[in-house]
XYZ file of C-alpha atoms in Angstrom:
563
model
C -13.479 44.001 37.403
C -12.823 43.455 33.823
C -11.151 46.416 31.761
C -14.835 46.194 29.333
C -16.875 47.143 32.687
C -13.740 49.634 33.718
C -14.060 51.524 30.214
C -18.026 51.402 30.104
C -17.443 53.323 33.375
C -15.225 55.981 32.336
C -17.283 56.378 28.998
C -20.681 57.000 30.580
C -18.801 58.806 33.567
C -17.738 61.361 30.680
C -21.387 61.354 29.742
C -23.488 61.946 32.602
C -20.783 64.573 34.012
C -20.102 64.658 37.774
C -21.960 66.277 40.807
C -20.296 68.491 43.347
C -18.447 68.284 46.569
C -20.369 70.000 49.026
C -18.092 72.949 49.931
C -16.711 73.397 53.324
C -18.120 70.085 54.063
C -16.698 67.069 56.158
C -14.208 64.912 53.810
C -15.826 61.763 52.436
C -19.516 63.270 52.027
C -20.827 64.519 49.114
C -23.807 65.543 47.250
C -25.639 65.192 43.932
C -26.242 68.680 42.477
C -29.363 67.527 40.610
C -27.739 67.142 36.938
C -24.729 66.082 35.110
C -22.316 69.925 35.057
C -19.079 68.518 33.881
C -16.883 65.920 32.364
C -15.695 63.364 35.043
C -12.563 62.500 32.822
C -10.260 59.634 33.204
C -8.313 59.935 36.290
C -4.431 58.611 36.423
C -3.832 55.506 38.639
C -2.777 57.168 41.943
C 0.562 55.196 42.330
C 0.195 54.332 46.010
C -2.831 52.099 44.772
C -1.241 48.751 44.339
C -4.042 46.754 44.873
C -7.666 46.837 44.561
C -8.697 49.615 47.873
C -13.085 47.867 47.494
C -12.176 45.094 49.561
C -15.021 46.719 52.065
C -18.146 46.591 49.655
C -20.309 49.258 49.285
C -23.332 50.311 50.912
C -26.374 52.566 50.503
C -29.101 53.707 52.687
C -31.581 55.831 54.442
C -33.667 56.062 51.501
C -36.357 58.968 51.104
C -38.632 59.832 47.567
C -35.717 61.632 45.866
C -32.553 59.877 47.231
C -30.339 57.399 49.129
C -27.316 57.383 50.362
C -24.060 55.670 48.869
C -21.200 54.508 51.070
C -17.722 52.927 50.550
C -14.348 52.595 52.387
C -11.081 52.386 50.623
C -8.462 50.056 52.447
C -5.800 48.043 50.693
C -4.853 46.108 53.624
C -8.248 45.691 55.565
C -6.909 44.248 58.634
C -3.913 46.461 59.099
C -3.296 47.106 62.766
C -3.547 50.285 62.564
C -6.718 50.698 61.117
C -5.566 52.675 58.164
C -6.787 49.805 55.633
C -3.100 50.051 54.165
C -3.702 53.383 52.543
C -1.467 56.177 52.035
C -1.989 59.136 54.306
C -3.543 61.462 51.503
C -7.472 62.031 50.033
C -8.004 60.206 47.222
C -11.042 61.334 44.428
C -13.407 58.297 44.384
C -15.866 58.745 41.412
C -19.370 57.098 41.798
C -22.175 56.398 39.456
C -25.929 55.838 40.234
C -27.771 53.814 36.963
C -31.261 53.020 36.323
C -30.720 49.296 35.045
C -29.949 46.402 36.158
C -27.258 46.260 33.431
C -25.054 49.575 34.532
C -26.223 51.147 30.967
C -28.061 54.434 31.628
C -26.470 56.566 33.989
C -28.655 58.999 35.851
C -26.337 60.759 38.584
C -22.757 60.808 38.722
C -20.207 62.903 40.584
C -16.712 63.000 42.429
C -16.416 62.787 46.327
C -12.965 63.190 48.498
C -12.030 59.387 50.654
C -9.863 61.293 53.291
C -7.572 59.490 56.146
C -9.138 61.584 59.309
C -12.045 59.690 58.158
C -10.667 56.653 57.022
C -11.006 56.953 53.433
C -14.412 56.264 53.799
C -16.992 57.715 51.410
C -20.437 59.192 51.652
C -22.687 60.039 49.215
C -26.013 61.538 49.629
C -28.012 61.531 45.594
C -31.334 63.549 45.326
C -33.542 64.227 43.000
C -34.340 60.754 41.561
C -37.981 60.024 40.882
C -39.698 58.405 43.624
C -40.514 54.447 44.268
C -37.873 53.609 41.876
C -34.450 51.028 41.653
C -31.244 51.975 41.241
C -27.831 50.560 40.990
C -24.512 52.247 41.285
C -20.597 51.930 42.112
C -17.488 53.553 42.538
C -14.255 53.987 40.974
C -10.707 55.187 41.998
C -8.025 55.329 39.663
C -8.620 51.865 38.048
C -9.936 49.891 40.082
C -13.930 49.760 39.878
C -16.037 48.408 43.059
C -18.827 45.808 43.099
C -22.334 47.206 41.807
C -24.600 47.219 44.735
C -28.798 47.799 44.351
C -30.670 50.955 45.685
C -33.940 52.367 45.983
C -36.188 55.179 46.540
C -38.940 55.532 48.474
C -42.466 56.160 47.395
C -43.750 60.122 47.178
C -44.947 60.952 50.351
C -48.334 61.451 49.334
C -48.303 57.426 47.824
C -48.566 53.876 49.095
C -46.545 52.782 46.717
C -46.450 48.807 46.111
C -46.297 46.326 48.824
C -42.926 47.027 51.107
C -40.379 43.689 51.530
C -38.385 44.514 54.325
C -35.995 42.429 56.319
C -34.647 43.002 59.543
C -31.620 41.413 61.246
C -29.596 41.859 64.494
C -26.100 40.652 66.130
C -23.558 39.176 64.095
C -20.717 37.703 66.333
C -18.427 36.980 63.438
C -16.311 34.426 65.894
C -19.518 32.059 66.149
C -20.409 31.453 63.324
C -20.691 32.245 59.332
C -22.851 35.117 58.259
C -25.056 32.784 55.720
C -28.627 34.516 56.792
C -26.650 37.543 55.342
C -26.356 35.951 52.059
C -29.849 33.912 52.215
C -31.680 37.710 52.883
C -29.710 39.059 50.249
C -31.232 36.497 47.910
C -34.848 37.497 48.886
C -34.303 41.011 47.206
C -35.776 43.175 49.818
C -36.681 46.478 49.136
C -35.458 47.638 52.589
C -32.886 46.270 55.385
C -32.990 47.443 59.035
C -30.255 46.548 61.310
C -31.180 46.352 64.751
C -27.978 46.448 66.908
C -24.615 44.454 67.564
C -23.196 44.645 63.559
C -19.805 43.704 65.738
C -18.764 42.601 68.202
C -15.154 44.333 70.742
C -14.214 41.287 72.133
C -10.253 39.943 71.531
C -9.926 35.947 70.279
C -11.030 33.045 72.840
C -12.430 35.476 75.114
C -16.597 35.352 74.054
C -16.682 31.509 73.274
C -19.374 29.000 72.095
C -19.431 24.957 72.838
C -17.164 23.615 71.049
C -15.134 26.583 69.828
C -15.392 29.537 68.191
C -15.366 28.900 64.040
C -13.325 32.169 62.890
C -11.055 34.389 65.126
C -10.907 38.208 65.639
C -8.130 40.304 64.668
C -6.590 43.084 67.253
C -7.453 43.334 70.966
C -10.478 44.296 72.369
C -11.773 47.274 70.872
C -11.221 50.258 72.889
C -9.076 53.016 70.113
C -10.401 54.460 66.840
C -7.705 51.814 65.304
C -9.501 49.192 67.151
C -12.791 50.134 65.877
C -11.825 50.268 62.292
C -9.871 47.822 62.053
C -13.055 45.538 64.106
C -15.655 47.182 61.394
C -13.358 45.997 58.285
C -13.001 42.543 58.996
C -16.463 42.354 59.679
C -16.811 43.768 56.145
C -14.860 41.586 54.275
C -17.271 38.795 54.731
C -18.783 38.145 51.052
C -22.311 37.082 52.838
C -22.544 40.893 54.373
C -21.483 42.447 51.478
C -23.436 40.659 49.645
C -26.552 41.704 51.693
C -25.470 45.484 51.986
C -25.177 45.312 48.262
C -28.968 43.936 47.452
C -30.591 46.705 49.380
C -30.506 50.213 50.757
C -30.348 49.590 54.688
C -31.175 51.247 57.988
C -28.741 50.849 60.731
C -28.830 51.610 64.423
C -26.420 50.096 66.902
C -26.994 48.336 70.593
C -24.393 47.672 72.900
C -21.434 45.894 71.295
C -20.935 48.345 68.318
C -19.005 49.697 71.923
C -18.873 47.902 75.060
C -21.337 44.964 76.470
C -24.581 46.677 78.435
C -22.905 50.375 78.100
C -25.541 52.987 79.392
C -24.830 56.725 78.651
C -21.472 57.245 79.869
C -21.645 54.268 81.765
C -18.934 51.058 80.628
C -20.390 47.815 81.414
C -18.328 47.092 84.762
C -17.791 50.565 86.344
C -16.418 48.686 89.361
C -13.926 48.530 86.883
C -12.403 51.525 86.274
C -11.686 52.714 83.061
C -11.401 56.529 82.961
C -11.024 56.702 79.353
C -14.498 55.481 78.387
C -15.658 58.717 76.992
C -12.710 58.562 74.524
C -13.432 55.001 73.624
C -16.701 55.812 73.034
C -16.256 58.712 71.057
C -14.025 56.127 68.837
C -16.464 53.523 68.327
C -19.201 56.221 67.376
C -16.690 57.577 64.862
C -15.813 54.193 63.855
C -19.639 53.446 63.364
C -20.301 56.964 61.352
C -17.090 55.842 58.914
C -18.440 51.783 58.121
C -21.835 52.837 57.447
C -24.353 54.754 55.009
C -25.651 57.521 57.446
C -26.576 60.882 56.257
C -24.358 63.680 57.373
C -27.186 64.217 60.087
C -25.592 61.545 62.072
C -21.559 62.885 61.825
C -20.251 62.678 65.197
C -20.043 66.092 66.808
C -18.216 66.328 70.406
C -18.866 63.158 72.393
C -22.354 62.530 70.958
C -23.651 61.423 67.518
C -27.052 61.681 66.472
C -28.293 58.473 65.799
C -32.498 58.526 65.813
C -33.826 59.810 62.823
C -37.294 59.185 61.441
C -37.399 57.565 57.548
C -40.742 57.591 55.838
C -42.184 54.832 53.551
C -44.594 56.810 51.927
C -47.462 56.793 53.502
C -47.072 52.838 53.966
C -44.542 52.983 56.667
C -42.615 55.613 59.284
C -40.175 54.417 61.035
C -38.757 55.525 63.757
C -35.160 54.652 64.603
C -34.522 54.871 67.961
C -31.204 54.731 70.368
C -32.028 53.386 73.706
C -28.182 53.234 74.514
C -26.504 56.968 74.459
C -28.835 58.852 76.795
C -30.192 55.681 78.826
C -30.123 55.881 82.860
C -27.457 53.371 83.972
C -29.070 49.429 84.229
C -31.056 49.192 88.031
C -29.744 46.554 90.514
C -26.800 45.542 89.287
C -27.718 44.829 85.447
C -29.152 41.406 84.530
C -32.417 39.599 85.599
C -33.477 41.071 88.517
C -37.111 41.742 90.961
C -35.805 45.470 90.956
C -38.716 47.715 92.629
C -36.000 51.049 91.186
C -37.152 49.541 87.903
C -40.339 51.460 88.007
C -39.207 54.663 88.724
C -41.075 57.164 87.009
C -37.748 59.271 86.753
C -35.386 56.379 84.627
C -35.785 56.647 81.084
C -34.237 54.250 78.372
C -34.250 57.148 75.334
C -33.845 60.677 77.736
C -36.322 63.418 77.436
C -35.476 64.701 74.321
C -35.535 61.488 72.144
C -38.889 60.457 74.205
C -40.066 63.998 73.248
C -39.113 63.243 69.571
C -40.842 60.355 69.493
C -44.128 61.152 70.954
C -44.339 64.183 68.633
C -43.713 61.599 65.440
C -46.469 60.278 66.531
C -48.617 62.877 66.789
C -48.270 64.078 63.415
C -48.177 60.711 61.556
C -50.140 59.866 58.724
C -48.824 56.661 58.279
C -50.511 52.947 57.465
C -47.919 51.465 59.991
C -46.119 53.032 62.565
C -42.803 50.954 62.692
C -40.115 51.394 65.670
C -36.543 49.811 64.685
C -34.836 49.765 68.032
C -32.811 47.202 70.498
C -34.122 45.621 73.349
C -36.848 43.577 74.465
C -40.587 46.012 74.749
C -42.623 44.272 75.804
C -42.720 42.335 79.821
C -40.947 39.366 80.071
C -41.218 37.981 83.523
C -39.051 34.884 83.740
C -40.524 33.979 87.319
C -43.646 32.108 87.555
C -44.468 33.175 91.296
C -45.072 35.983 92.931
C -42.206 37.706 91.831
C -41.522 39.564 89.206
C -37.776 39.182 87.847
C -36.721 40.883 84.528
C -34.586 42.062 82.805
C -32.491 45.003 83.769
C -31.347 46.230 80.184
C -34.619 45.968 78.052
C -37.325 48.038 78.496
C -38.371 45.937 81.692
C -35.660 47.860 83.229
C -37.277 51.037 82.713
C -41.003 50.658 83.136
C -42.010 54.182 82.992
C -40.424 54.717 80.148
C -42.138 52.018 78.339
C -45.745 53.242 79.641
C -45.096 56.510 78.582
C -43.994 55.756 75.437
C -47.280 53.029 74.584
C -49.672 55.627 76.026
C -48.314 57.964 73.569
C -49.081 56.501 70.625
C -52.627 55.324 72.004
C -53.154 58.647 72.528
C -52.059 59.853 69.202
C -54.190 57.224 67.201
C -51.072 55.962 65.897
C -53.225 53.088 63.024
C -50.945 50.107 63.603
C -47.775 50.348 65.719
C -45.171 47.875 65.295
C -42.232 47.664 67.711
C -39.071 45.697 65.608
C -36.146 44.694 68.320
C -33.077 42.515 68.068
C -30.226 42.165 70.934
C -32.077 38.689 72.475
C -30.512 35.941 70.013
C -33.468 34.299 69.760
C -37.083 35.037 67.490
C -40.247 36.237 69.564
C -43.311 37.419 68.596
C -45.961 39.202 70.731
C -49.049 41.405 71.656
C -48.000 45.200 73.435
C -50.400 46.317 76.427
C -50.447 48.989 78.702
C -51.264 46.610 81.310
C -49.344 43.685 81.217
C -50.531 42.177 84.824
C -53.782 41.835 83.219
C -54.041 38.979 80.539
C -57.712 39.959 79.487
C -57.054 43.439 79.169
C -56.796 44.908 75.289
C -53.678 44.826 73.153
C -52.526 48.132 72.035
C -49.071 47.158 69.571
C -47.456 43.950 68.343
C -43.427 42.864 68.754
C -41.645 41.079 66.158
C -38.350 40.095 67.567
C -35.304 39.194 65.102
C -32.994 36.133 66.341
C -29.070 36.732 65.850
C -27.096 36.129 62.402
C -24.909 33.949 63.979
C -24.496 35.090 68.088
C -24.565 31.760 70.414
C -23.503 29.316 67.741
C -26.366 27.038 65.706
C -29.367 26.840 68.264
C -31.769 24.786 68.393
C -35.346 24.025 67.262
C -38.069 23.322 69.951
C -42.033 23.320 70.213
C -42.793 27.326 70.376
C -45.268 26.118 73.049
C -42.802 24.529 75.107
C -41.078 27.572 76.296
C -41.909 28.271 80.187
C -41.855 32.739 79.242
C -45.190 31.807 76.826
C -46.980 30.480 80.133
C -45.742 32.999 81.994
C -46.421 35.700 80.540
C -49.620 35.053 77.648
C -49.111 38.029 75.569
C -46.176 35.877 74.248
C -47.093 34.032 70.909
C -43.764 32.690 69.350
C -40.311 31.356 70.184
C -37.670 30.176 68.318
C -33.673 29.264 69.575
C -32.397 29.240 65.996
C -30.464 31.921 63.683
C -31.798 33.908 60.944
C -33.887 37.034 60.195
C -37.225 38.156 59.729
C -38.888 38.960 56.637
C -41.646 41.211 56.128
C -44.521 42.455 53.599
C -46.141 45.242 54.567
C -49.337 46.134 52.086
C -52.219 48.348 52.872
C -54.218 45.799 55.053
C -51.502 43.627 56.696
C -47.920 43.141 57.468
C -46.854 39.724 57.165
C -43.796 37.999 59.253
C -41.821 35.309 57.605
C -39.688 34.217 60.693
C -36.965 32.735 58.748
C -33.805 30.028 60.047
C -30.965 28.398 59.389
C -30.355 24.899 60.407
C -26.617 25.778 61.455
C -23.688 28.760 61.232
C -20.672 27.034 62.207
C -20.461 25.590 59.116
C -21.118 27.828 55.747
C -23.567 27.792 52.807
C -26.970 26.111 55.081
C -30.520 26.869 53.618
C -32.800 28.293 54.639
C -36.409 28.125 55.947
C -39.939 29.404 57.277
C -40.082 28.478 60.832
C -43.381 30.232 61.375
C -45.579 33.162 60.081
C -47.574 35.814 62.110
C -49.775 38.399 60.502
C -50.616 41.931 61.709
C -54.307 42.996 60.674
C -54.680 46.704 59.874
C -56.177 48.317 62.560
C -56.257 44.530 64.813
C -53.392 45.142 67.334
C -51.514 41.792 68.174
C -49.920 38.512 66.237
C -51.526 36.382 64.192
C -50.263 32.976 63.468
C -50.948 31.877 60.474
C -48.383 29.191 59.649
C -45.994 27.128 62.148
C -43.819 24.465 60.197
C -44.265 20.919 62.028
C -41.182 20.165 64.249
C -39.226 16.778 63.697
C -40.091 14.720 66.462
C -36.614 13.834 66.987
C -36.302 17.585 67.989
C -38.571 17.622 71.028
C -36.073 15.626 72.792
C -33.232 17.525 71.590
C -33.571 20.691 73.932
C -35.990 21.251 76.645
C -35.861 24.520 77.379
C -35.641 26.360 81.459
C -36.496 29.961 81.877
C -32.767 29.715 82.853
C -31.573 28.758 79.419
C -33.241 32.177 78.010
C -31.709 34.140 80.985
C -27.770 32.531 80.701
C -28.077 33.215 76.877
C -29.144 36.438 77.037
C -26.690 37.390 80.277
C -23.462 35.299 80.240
C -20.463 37.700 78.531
C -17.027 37.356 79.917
């Protein structure tokens, strides 16, 4: 950061005055009081800061009509073992700045917050009382060193459509296979809105989750299993200029899946109980604090005990709700063993993927919405995917297949609500789908109630491959199936008044950096027309068709095989 930009910061910082600490509250959060109340002044460089502590990027998001939220993490040394980020064991004051141009000229909010070490010097800022349906920018300073800018939002007034909503969603990451350049490539679309579906990271140690041919980059540390682990795991993630590039072009919505912890965890279940590992609880608690620190959450979701509350509903206006959902904390345990399975205990009425009181939530959401589109961001697969083509039906075991009831109950709720258009938005399979929702899905002719849009991984199996979308044996077997695609990328979305628009977009390769980017195919949700739409499918190279021809057992080992 140049020392021009550093002194345009403390000038205006003087300005606009600061906002408060929220007394008595957790280190590292803070509010906006609603107006400048005093001078920031020009803070001394604390002398333990010998190098630049915004190697981490910043961050904003949950977004409503009069705020955001702002998030940082100081660390000096981002990959020090013990997850301290090479900062000294004291708070530090970390001023931050919200502006209404592009330019960092007119400063609108401005205030002080404390970066502590019990929470890893991260920060947390939630602003208020912005106008609505408005951009923002911001950044932070500490002693004098200035971070990055990074772009925010608001929402529209909850009585307003607003404009048409861009919003991209993305899922699993593996940093080991593969370079995060759909991170960069979304960033460049300048959404309005980012949800993260699951798997930011990964807790695996070096060589242990390979691709063909070899993992591209390594992980630092062991497996994850301490708070040091975690943090350590979340900042080298976070160093990657293509993520921090995309957390800086948008205000995002993150919930995790499975690896932000332990492969397939269910509740207070590990993934291999045969294996015993009587600290789980505490690991768990130490990736959820981990999580809380590395991301923009409102102080809603602090961890408290061995819980955290994760699902939260954010409202677009009244374009969009969405409703974030956790289908791994208070999940029964996977039936039959986990995996694929013809698992009759997968229809018990009991087994529930979200527990009673999230399913409770949820149902009541939809009740009382008002909204254009109904919009869950959550995990794992919705709708049936049987990968057998006889008599038998043989799913899988940690996606909604696994807990059929759950499912029913869930899609009868929101028929019974008269939820307008409900949109179910899912990650965790490394591969794009795209798909009608029924309450019956043994009967083909029977009406479609919902549609899926399925994200593929950032980078998770290595580069893919293309294939004819027709060619895949799930489409046959099950026809509510419209789209498939074996490549990496993200989805993009434009959600207007009268139809929400999929881009389904890929990148050639990730094992090496800086591909382009593409359109593999568009589907289009009609208000009030449940289902997919295609309304554009790029032509396939010939030479491609030869390239892969993909088995119902390609999908399953993909999906399944962890060490």
């Amino acid at each position: 950061m140049s020392q021009l930009n550093r002194r345009h910061f403390l000038v205006t910082g003087l300005a606009a005055g600061a906002g408060a600490a929220v007394p008595g509250a957790v280190p590292g959060v803070a509010h906006a009081d609603g107006g400048p109340v005093a001078a920031a002044g020009r803070s001394l460089a604390p002398r333990e800061l010998r190098a630049d502590p915004f190697t981490l990027g910043v961050a904003s998001g949950d977004p409503d009509h009069e705020g955001f939220v702002l998030w940082t993490r100081l660390a000096q040394e981002p990959l020090a073992e013990d997850g301290l980020g090479g900062m000294p064991q004291r708070p530090f004051t970390v001023h931050w700045q919200v502006y209404a141009d592009e330019r960092l000229r007119r400063v609108v909010r401005a205030g002080v917050a404390t970066a502590a070490p019990e929470w890893g010097h991260s920060v947390h800022v939630e602003v208020d009382r912005l106008p609505a349906d408005r951009e923002y920018w911001y950044r932070f300073r500490v002693g004098p060193y200035v971070s990055p800018a990074g772009r925010a939002r608001t929402a529209p007034h909850p009585l307003s459509y607003g404009g048409a909503l861009s919003m991209a969603f993305v899922s699993c990451a593996q940093y080991e296979h593969g370079y995060f350049t759909s991170y960069r490539r979304l960033a460049e679309e300048h959404p309005d809105l980012v949800l993260h579906l699951g798997d930011y990271q990964y807790e695996y140690t070096r060589d242990t989750y390979t691709i063909p041919g070899g993992n591209v980059r390594d992980h630092e540390g062991p497996e994850t299993e301490t708070l040091a682990n975690y943090r350590q795991r979340h900042a080298q993630y976070k160093t990657d200029p293509d993520l921090q590039a995309a957390h800086a072009a948008a205000p995002w919505l993150v919930v995790w899946d499975d690896h932000e912890v332990d492969n397939n965890w269910a509740g207070e279940v590990p993934e291999k109980p045969e294996i015993p590992q009587p600290d789980f609880p505490a690991r768990r608690a130490a990736a959820f604090r981990a999580y809380y620190e590395n991301m923009p959450l409102r102080r809603t979701s602090i961890p408290r005990g061995v819980g955290m509350q994760l699902y939260r509903r954010v409202r677009w206006g009244r374009m969009a709700t969405f409703h974030m959902l956790d289908t791994r904390q208070y999940r029964d345990d996977q039936s039959c063993g986990d995996g694929y399975r013809n698992c009759p205990a997968a229809a018990d009425p009991a087994r529930s993927i979200t527990g009673a009181e999230q399913e409770s939530w949820l149902l009541d959401g939809f009740r009382h919405s008002r909204a254009q589109w109904d919009i869950l961001g959550q995990q794992v697969f919705f709708a049936q995917r049987d990968s057998d083509a006889g008599p038998l039906k043989v799913t899988s075991m940690d996606a909604w297949d696994g807990y059929v009831a759950s499912r029913q109950r869930i899609t009868q709720g929101w028929v019974d609500a008269g939820v307008r258009n409900a949109v179910v938005l899912t990650g965790d399979v490394h591969a794009h789908w795209a798909g009608d929702l029924k309450l019956d899905y043994d009967d083909p002719t029977g009406p479609s109630v919902g549609s899926e849009l399925v994200t593929t991984s950032i980078s998770t199996t290595g580069d893919g491959a293309d294939s004819d979308p027709a060619a895949h044996p799930f489409l046959a077997i099950n026809p509510h199936l419209k789209f498939y695609n074996n490549q990496r990328g993200y989805v993009l979305t434009t959600i207007e008044r009268d139809q929400l628009t999929a881009d389904f977009k890929v990148v050639p390769l990730v094992t090496e950096p800086g591909a382009e980017v593409h359109t593999r195919a568009t589907f289009v949700i009609e208000d009030r027309v449940p289902g997919v739409q295609e309304t554009y499918l790029r032509p396939l190279d010939p030479a491609m068709r030869a390239q892969q021809q993909i088995t119902a057992e390609d999908t399953v080992r993909q999906e399944t095989e962890r060490p």
